[in-house]
PDB file of C-alpha atoms in Angstrom:
ATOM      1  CA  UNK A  21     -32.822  -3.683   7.331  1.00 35.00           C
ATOM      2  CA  UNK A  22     -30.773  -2.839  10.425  1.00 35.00           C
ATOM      3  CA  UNK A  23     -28.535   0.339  10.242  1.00 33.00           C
ATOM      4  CA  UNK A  24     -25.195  -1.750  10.967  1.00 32.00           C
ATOM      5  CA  UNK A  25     -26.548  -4.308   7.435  1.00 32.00           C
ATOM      6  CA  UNK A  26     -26.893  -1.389   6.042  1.00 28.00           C
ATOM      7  CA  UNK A  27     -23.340  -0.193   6.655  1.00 30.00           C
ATOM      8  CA  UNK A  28     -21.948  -3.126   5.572  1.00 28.00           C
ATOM      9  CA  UNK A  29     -23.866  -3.622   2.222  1.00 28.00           C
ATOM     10  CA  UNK A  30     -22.360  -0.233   1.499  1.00 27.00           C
ATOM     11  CA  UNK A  31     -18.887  -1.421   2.104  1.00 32.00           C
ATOM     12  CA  UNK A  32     -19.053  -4.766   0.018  1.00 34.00           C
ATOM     13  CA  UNK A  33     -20.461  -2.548  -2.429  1.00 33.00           C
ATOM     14  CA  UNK A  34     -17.859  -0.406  -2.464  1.00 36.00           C
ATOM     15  CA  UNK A  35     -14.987  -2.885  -2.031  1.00 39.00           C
ATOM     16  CA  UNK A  36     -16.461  -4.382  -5.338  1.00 38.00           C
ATOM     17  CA  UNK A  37     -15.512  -1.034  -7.366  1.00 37.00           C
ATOM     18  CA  UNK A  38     -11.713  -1.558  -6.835  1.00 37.00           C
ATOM     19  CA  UNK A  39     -10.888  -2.184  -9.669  1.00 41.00           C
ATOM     20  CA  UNK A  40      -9.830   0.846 -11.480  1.00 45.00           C
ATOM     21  CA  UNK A  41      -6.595   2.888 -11.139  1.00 48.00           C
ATOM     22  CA  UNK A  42      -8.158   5.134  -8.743  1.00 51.00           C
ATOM     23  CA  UNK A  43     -10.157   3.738  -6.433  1.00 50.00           C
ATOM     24  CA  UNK A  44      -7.323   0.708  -6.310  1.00 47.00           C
ATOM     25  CA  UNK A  45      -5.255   3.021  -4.380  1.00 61.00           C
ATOM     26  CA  UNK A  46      -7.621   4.300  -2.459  1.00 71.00           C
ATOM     27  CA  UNK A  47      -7.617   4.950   1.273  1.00 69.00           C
ATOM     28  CA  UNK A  48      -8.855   1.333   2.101  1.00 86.00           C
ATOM     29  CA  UNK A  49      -5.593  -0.540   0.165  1.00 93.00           C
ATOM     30  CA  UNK A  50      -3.633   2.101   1.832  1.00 94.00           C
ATOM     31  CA  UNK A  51      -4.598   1.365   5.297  1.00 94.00           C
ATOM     32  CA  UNK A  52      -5.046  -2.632   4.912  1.00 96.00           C
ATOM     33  CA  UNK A  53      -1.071  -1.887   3.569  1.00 97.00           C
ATOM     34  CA  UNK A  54      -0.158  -0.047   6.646  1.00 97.00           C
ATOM     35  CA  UNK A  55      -2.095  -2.761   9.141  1.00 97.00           C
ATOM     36  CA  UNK A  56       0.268  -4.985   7.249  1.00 98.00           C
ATOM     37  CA  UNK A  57       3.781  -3.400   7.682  1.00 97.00           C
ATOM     38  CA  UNK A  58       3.035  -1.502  11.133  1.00 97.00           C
ATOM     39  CA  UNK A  59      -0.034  -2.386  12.167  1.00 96.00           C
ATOM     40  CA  UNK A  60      -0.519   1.797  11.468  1.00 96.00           C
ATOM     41  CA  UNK A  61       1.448   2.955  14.541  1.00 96.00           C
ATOM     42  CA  UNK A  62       5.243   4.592  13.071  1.00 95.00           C
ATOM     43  CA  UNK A  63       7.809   2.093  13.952  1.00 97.00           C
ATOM     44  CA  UNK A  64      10.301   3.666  12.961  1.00 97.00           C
ATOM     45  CA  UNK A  65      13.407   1.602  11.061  1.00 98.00           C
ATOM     46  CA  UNK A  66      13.990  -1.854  10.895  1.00 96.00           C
ATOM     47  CA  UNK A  67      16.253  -4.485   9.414  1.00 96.00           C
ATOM     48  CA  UNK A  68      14.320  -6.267   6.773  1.00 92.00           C
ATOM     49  CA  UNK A  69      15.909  -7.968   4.148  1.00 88.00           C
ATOM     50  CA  UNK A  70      19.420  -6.885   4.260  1.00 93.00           C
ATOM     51  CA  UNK A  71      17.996  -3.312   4.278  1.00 95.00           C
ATOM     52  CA  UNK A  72      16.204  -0.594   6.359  1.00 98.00           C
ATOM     53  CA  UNK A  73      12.862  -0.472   6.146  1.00 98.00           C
ATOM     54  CA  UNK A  74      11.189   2.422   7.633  1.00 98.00           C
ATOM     55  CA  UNK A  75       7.603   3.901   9.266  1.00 98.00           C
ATOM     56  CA  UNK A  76       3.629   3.116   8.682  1.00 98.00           C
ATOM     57  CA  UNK A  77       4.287   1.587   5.813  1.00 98.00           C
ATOM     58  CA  UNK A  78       8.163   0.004   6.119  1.00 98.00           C
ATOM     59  CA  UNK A  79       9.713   2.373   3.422  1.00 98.00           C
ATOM     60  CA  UNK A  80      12.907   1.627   2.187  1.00 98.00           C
ATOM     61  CA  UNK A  81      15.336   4.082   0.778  1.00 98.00           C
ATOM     62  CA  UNK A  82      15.130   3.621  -2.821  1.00 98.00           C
ATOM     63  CA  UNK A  83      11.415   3.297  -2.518  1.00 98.00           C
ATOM     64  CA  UNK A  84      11.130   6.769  -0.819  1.00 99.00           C
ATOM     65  CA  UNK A  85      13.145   8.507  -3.688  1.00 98.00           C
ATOM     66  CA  UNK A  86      11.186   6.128  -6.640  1.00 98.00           C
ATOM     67  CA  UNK A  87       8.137   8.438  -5.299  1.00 98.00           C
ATOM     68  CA  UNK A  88       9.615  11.711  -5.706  1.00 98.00           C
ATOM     69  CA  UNK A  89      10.969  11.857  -1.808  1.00 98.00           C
ATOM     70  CA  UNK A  90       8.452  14.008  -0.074  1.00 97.00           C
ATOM     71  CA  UNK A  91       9.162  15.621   2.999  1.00 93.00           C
ATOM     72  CA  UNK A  92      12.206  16.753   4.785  1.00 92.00           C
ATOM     73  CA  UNK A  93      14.089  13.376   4.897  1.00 97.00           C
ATOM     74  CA  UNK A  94      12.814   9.309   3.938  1.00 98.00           C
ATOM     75  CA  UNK A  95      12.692   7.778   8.382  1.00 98.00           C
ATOM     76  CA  UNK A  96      10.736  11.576   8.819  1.00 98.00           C
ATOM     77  CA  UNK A  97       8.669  10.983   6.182  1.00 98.00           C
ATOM     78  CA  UNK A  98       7.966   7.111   6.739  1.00 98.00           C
ATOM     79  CA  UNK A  99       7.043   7.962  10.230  1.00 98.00           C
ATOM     80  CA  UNK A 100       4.830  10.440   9.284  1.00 98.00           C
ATOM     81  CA  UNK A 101       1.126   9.301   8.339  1.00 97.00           C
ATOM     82  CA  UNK A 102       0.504  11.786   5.580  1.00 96.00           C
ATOM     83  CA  UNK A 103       3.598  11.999   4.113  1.00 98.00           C
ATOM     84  CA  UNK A 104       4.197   8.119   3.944  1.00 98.00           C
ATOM     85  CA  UNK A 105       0.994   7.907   2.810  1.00 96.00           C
ATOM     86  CA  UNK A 106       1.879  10.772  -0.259  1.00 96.00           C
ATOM     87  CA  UNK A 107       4.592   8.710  -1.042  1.00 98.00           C
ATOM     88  CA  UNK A 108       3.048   5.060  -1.520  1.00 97.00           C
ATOM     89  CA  UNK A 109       0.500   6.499  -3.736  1.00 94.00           C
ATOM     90  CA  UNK A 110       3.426   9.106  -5.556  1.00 96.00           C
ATOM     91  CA  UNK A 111       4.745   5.215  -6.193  1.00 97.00           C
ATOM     92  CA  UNK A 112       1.766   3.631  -6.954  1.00 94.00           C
ATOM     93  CA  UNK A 113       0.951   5.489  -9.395  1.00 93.00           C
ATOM     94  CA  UNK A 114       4.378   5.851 -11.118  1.00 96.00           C
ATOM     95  CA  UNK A 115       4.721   1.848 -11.401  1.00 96.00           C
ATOM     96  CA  UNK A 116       1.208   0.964 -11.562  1.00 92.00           C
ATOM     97  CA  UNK A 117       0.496   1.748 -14.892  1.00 92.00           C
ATOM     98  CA  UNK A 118       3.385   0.610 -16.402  1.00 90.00           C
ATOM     99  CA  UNK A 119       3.422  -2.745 -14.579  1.00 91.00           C
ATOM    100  CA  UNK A 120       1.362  -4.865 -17.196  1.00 93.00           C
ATOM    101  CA  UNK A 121      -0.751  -5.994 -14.713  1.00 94.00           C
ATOM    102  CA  UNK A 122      -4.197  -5.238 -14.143  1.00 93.00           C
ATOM    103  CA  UNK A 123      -5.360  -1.989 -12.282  1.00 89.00           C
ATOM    104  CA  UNK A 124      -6.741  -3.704  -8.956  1.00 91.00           C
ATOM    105  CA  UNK A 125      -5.855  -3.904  -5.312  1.00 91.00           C
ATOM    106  CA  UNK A 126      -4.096  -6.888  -5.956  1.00 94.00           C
ATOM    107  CA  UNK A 127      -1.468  -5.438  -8.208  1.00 95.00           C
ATOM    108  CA  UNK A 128      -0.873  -1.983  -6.120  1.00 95.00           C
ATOM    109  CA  UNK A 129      -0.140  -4.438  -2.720  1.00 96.00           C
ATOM    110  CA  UNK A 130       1.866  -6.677  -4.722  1.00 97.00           C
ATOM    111  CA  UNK A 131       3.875  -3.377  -6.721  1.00 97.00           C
ATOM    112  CA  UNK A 132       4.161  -2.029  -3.056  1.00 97.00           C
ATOM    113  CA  UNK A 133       5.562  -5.402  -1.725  1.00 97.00           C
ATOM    114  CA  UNK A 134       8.147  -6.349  -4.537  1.00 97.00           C
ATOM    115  CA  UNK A 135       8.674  -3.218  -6.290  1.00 97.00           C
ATOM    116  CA  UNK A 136       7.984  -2.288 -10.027  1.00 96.00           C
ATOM    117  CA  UNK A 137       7.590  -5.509 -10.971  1.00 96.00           C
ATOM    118  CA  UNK A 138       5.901  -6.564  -7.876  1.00 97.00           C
ATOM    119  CA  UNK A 139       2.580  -7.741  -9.428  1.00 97.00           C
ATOM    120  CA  UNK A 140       4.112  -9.790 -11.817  1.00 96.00           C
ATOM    121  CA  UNK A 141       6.715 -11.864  -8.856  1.00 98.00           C
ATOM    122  CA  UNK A 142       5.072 -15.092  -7.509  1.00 98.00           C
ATOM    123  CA  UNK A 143       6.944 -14.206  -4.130  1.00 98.00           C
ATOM    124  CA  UNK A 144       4.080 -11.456  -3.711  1.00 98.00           C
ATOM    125  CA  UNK A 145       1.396 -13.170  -3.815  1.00 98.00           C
ATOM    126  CA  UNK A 146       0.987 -14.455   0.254  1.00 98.00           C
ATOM    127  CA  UNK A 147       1.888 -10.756   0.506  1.00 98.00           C
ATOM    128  CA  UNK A 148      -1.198  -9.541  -1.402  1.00 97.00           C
ATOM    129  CA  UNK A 149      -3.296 -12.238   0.510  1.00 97.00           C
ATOM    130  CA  UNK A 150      -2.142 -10.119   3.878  1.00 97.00           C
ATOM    131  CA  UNK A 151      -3.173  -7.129   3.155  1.00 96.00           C
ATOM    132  CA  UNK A 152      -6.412  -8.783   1.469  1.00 93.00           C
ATOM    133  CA  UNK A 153      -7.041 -10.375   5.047  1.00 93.00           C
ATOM    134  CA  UNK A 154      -8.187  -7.023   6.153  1.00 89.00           C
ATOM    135  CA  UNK A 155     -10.925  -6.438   3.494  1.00 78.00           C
ATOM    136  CA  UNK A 156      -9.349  -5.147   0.788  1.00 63.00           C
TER     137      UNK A 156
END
């Protein structure tokens, strides 16, 4: 088997184990979410929905102090890679488990999308099938 068939058996393999708490919020749902929402560059703040919505992974306001509001300010923070990143999962894993929904990629994407209740929202769903356009 060719190195590159190889490569790729090992990542369908390992998109197949998403589906516990951990590896759902793992660095592959993270970036598919950011290809979403910035296509990973920092934007920096947009309208959206009557609303800013801010960086790699369009944080709003409330969202950035739901995950315990890392960094020196939320648009610093949003447009900063690691520290948007801290904050998704910080708010991942605060709603996920508490969501009712099962632990998969689905349910972080559609938490991350729609808030709390995200997963359970109908209005999430073409969002989940976004960010599940890029492998996840």
């Amino acid at each position: 088997m060719p190195i590159s068939n190889i490569n790729i058996v090992i990542l369908e393999n390992r998109k197949e184990n998403y589906h516990s708490k951990s590896d759902a919020i793992d660095c592959y749902l993270i970036r598919n979410i950011s290809l979403v929402e910035s296509k990973c560059q920092p934007i920096g703040c947009v309208m959206d929905v009557g609303s800013l919505s801010c960086g790699y992974y369009q944080i709003k306001l409330p969202y950035y102090q739901d995950c315990g509001s890392p960094g020196r300010d939320w648009k610093t923070c949003a447009d900063d890679y690691s520290c948007a990143t801290t904050c998704v999962k910080n708010y991942m894993a605060r709603y996920g488990p508490h969501s009712g929904c099962p632990d998969t990629c689905e349910t972080y994407a559609r938490i991350h999308n729609g808030g709390p209740n995200g997963c359970n929202n109908p209005n999430t769903i073409p969002y989940w099938h976004k960010v599940q356009s890029y492998g996840c």
